[in-house]
Short mmCIF file of C-alpha atoms and ligand atoms in Angstrom, two decimals:
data_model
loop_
_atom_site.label_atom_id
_atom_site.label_comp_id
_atom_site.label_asym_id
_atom_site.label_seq_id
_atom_site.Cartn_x
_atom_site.Cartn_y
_atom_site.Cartn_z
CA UNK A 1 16.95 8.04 5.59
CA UNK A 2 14.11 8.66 7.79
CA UNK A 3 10.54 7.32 6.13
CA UNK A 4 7.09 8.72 7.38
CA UNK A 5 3.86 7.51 6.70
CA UNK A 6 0.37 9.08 6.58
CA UNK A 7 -2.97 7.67 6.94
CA UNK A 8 -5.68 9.98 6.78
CA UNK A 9 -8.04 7.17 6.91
CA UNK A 10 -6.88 4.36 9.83
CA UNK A 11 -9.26 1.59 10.87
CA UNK A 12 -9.20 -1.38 13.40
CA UNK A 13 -9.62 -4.32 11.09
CA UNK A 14 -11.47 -6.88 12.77
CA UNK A 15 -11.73 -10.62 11.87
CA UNK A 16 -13.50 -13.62 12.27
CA UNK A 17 -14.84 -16.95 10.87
CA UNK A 18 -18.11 -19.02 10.21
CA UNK A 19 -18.50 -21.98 8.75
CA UNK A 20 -21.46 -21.05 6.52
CA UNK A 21 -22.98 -17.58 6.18
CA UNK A 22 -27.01 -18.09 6.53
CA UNK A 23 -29.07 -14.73 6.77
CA UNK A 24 -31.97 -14.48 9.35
CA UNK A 25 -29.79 -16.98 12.03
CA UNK A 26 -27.37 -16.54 14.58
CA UNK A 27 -23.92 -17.21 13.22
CA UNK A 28 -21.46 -18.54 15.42
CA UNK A 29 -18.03 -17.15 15.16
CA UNK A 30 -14.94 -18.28 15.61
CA UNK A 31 -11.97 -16.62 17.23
CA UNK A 32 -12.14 -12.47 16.61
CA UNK A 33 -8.60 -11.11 15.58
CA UNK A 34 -7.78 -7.31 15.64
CA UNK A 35 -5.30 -5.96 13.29
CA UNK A 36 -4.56 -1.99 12.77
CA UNK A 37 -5.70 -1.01 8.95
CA UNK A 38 -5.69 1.68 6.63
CA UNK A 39 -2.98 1.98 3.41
CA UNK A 40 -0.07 3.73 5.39
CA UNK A 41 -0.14 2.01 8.54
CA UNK A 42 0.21 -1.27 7.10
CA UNK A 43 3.30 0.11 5.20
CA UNK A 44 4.80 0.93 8.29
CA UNK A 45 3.67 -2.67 9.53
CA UNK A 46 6.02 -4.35 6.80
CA UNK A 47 9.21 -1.62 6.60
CA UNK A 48 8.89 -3.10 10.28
CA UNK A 49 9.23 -6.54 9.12
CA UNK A 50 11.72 -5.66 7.19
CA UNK A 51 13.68 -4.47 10.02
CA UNK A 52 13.68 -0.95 8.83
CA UNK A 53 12.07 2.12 10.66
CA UNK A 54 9.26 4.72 10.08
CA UNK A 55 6.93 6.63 11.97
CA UNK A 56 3.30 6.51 11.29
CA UNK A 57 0.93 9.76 11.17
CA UNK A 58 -2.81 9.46 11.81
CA UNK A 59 -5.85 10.64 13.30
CA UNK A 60 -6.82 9.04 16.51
CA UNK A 61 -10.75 9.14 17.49
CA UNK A 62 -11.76 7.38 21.18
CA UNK A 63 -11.53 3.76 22.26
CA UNK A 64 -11.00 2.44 18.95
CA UNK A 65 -8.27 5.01 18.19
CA UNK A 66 -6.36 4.06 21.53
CA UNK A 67 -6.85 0.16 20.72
CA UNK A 68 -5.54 0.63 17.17
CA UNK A 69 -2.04 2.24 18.45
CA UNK A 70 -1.94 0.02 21.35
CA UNK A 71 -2.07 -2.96 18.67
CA UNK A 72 0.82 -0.86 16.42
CA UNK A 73 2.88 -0.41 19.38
CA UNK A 74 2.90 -3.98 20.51
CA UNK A 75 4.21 -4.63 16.83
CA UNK A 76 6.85 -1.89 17.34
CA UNK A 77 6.04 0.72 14.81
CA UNK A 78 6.33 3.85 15.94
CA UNK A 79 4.01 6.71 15.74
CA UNK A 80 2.23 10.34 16.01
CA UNK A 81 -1.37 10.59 16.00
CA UNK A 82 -3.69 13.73 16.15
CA UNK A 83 -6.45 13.23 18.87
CA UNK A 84 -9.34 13.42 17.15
CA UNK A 85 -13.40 14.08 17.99
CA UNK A 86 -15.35 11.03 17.35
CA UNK A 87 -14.36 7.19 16.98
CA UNK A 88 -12.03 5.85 14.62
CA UNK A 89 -13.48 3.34 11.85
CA UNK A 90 -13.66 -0.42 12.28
CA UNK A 91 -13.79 -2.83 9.68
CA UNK A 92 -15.27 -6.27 9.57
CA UNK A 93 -14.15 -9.24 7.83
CA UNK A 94 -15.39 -12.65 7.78
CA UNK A 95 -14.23 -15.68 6.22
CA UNK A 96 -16.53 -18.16 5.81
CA UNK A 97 -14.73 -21.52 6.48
CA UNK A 98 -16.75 -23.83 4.18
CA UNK A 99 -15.97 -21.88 0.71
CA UNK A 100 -12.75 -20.19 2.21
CA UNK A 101 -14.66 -16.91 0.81
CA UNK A 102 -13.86 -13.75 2.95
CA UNK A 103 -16.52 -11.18 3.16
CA UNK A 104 -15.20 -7.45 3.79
CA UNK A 105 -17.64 -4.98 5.62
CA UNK A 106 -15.95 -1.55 5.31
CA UNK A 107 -17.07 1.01 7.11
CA UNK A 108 -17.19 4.52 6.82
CA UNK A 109 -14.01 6.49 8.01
CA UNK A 110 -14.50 9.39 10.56
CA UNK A 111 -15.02 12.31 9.19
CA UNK A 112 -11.94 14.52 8.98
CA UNK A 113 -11.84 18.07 8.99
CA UNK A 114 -9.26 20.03 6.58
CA UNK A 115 -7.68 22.06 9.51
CA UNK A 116 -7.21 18.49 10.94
CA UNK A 117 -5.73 16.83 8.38
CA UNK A 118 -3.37 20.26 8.13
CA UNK A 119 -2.40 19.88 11.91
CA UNK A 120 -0.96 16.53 10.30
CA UNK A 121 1.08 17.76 7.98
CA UNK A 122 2.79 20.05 10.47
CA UNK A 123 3.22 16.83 12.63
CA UNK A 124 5.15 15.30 9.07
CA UNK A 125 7.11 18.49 8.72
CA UNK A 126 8.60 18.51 12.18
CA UNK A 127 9.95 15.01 11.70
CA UNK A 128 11.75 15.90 8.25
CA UNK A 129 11.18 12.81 6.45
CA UNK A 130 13.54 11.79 3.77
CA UNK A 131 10.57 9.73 1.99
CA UNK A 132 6.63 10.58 2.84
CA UNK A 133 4.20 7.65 2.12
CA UNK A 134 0.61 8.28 1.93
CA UNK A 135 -1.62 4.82 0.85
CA UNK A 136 -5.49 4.85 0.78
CA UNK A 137 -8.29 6.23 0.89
CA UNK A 138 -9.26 9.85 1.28
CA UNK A 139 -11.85 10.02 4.80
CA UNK A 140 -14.90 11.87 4.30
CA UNK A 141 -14.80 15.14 4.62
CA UNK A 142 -11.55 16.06 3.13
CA UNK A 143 -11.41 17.42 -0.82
CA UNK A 144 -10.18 14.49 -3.34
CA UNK A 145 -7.69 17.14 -3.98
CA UNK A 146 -6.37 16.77 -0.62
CA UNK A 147 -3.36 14.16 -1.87
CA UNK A 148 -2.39 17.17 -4.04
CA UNK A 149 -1.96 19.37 -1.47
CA UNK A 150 0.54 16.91 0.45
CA UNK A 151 2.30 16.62 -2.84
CA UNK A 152 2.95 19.97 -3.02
CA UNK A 153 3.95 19.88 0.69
CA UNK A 154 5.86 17.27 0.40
CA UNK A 155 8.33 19.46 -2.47
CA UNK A 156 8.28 22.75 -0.27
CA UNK A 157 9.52 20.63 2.91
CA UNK A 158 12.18 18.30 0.35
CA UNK A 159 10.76 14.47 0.89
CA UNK A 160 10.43 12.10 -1.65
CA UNK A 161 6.35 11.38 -1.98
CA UNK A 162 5.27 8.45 -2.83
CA UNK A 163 1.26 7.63 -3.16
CA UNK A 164 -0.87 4.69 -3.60
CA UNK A 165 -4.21 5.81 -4.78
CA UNK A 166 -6.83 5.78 -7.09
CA UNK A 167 -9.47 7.44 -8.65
CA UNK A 168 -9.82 11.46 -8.66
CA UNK A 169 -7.30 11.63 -5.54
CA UNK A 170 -4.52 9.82 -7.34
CA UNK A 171 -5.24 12.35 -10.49
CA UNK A 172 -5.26 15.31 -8.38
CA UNK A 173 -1.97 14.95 -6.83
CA UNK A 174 -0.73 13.28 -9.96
CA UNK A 175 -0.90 17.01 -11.69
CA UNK A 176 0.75 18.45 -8.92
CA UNK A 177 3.90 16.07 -9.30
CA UNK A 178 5.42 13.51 -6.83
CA UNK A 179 8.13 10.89 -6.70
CA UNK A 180 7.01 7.61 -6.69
CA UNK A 181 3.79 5.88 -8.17
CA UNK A 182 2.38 2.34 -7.87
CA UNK A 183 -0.94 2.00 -9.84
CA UNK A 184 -2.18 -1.30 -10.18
CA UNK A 185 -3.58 -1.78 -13.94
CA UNK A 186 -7.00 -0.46 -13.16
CA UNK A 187 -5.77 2.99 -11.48
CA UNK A 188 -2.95 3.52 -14.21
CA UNK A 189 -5.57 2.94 -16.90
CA UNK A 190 -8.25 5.81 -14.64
CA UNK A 191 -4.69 8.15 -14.91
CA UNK A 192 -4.44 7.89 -18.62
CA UNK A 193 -8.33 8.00 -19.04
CA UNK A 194 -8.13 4.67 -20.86
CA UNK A 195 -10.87 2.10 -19.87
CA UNK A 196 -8.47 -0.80 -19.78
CA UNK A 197 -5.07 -0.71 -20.66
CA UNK A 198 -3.67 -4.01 -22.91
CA UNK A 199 -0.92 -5.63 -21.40
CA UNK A 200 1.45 -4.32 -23.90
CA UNK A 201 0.19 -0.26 -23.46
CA UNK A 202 1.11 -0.39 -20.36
CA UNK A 203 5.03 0.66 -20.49
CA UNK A 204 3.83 3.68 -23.14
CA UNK A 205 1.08 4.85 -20.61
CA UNK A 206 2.94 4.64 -17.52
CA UNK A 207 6.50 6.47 -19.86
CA UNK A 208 3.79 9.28 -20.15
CA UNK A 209 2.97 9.86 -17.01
CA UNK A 210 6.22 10.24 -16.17
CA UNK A 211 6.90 13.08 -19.16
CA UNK A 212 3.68 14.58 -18.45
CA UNK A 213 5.72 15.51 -15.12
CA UNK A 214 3.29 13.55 -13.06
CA UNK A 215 6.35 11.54 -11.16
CA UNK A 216 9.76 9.98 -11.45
CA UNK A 217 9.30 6.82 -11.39
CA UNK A 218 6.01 4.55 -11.66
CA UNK A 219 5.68 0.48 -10.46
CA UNK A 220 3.03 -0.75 -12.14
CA UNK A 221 1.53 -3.55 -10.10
CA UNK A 222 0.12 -6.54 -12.28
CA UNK A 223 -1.34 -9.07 -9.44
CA UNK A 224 -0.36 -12.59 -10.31
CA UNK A 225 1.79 -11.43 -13.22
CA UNK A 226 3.92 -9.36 -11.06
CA UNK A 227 5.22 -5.74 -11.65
CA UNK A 228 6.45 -3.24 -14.45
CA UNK A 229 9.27 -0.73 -13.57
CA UNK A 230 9.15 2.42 -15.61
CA UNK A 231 11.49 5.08 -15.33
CA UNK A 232 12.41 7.52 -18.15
CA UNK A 233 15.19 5.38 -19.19
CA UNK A 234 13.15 2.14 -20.35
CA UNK A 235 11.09 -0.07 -18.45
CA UNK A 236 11.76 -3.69 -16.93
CA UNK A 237 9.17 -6.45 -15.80
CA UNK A 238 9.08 -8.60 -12.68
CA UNK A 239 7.79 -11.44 -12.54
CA UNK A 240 5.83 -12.69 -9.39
CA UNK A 241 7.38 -15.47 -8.39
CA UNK A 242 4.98 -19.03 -7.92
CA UNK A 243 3.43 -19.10 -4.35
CA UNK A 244 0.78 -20.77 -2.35
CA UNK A 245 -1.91 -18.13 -2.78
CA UNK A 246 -3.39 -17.73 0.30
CA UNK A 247 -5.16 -13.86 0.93
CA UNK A 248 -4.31 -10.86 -1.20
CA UNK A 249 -5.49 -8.66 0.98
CA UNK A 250 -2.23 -6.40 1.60
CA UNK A 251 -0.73 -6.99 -1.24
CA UNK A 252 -0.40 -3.77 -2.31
CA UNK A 253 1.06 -2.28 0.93
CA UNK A 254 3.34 -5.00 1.32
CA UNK A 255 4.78 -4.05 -2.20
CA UNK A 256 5.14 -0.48 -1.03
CA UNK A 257 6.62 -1.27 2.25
CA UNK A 258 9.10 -3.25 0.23
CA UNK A 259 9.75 -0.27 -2.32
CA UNK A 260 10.11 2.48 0.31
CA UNK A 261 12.30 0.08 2.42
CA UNK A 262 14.69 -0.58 -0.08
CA UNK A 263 14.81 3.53 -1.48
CA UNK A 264 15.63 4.43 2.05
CA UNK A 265 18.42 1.43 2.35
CA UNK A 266 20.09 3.54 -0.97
CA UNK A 267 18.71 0.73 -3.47
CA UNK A 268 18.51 1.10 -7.33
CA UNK A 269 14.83 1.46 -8.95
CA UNK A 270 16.05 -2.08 -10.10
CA UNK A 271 17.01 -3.84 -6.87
CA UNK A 272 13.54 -1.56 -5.57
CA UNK A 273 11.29 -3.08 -7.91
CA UNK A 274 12.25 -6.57 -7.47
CA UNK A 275 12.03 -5.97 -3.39
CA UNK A 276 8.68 -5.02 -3.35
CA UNK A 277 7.27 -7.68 -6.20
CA UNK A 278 8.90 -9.89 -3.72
CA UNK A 279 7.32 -7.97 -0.04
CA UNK A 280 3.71 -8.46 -2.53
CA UNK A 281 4.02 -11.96 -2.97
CA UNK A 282 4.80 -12.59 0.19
CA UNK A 283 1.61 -11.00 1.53
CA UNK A 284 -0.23 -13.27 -0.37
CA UNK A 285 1.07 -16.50 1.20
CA UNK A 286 -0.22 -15.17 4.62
CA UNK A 287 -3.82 -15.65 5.49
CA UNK A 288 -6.17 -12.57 6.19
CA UNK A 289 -4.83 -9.22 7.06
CA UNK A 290 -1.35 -10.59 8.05
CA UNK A 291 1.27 -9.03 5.80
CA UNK A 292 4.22 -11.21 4.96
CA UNK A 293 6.99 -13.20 6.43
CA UNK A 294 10.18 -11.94 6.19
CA UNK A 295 11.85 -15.05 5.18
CA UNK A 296 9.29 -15.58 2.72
CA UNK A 297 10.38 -12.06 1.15
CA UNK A 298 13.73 -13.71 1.26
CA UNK A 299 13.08 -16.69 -0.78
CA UNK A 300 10.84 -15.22 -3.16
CA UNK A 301 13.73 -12.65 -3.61
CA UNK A 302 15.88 -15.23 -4.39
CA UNK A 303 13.94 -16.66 -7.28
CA UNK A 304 13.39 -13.21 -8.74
CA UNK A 305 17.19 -12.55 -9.48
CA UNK A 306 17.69 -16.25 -10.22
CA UNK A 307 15.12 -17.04 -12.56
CA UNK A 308 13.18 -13.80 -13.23
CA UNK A 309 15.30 -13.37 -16.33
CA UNK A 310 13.65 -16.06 -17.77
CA UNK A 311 9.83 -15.55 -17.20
CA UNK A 312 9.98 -11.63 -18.40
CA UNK A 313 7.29 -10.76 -20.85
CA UNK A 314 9.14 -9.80 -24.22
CA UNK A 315 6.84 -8.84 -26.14
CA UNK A 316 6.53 -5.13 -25.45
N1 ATP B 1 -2.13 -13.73 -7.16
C1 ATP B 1 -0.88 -13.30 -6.94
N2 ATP B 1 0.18 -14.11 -7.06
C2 ATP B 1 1.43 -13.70 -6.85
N3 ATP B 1 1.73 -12.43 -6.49
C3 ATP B 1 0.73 -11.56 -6.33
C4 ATP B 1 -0.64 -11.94 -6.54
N4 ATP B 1 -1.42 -10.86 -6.30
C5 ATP B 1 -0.59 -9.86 -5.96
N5 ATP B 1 0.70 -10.27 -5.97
C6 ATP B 1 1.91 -9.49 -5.63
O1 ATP B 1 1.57 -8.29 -4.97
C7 ATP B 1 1.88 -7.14 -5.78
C8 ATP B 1 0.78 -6.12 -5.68
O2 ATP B 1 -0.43 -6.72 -6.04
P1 ATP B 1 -1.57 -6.06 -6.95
O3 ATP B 1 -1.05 -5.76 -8.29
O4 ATP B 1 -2.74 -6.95 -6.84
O5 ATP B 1 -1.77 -4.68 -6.18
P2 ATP B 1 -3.10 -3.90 -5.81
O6 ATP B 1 -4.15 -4.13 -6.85
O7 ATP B 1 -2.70 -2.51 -5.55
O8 ATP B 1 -3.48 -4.63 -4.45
P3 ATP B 1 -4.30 -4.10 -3.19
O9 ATP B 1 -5.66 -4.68 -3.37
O10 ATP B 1 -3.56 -4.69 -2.03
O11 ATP B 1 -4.28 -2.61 -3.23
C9 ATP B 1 2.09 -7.70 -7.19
O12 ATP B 1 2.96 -6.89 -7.92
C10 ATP B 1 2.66 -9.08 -6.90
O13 ATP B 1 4.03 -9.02 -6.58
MG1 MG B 2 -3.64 -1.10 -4.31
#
């Protein structure tokens, strides 16, 4: 099963540390590290881990474009960009060593033109993927309605889509119809246009999603507490299993990864969910924008099928 993922909104993620963050002096950093960002190249990043394949789609802009592949192909995902005008967007973190705080500076994407991001989608259609991933953000200069237009692409050339996004862009291609859905609590809650969702609404909201045509199947991610797998048979929770919480930053991506991974290995929903609640957890034992460990996803995959039984929530 061939996976593709598209990021319409890459960055170079660079990283540092300080021991204290004082404004008006010259801080003195600590080692930079350079990582390749945005939603579906870090998917890519962990089906890699995983040991499974997918090729990543994205724009490419200058220097920072060519450094950002150069980085992906050193980790061994492969790729397709589109050579674009301009530079592609860095990002700055810092962590600031004497609170273990992490300050994110995100900066604007580069602006994307529609024909552009079309010139994409022709790039996706000659590699006939079996599953099409698109995770983050929309750039500027693209409709939010632009996800709904790859959903509808992604029926007329037969992949599977599955999105993590939020807002107005996860709505739009929400009405359109697509496979696969992970909202954390906040986005499901936006979908439904509910301001927050109670624990125990959340298997009725995500069920009607899924009759309001929206998608097949919807993984509701819960942070700390896990996952909730909803399909139109009945719904199941996952329980994160206890780790050393380190960073949660690609958390998210590391549960897709996990998800799309295990769909394309010929999984069940069942065996899918508890991979990626497992591929999530992971990512948080891993400092900064490092994803996971594979034998981490191992053992925390282990504890899920022996004791997640017996930390479900039951009262639904
Ligand atoms: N504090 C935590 N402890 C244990 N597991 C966690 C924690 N935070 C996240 N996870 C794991 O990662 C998965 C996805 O996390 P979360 O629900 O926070 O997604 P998200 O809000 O989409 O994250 P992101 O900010 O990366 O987009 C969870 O289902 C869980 O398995
Ligand atoms: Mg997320």
């Amino acid at each position: 099963m061939k996976i593709v993922t598209l990021t319409l909104n890459p960055a170079l993620d660079k990283s540092s540390s300080v021991e204290r963050l004082v404004p008006e002096s010259k801080l003195r950093c600590g080692p930079l590290q350079l990582d390749a960002g945005g939603g579906g190249i870090n998917v890519s990043k962990g089906i890699c881990k995983l040991g499974g394949r997918s090729m990543a789609v994205f724009p490419s802009g200058g220097a920072t474009g060519l450094r950002l592949q150069a980085i992906l192909q050193e980790a061994g995902v492969e790729m397709r960009v589109h050579a674009v005008p301009g530079e592609t967007r860095e990002n700055f973190s810092v962590t600031e060593t004497s609170t273990n705080l992490q300050y994110r500076f995100t900066l604007p994407g580069l602006d994307i033109e529609e024909s552009q991001a079309d010139t994409m989608l022709n790039i996706v259609a000659q590699l006939q993927p079996d599953y099409l991933v698109a995770s983050g953000s929309l750039p500027p200069g693209l409709p939010v309605t632009y996800y709904e237009k790859v959903a509808a692409f992604a029926k007329k050339i037969n992949a599977r889509f599955v999105l993590d996004t939020s807002g107005a862009a996860l709505k739009a291609a929400a009405d359109e119809g697509l496979y696969l859905l992970k909202p954390n609590l906040a986005e499901l809650s936006a979908l439904v246009g509910v301001e927050k969702l109670e624990m125990n609404q959340v298997d009725d909201a995500a069920l009607e999603v899924i009759q309001h045509g929206s998608c097949e199947v919807v993984v509701v991610s819960l942070g700390a507490q896990g996952a909730l797998l909803v399909t139109r048979d009945g719904f199941e929770h996952i329980p994160a299993p206890p780790a050393k919480k380190r960073s949660t930053v690609g958390a998210g991506d590391s549960m897709v990864a996990g998800m799309v991974w295990a769909l394309s290995e010929g999984k069940t929903f069942h065996d899918m969910a508890q991979i990626g609640v497992a591929c999530g957890t992971a990512a948080t034992m891993n400092p900064g924008t490092e994803l996971f460990q594979k034998a981490d996803v191992e053992k925390l995959l282990g504890w899920i099928k022996e004791y997640g039984e017996r930390y479900r929530f039951r009262d639904f």
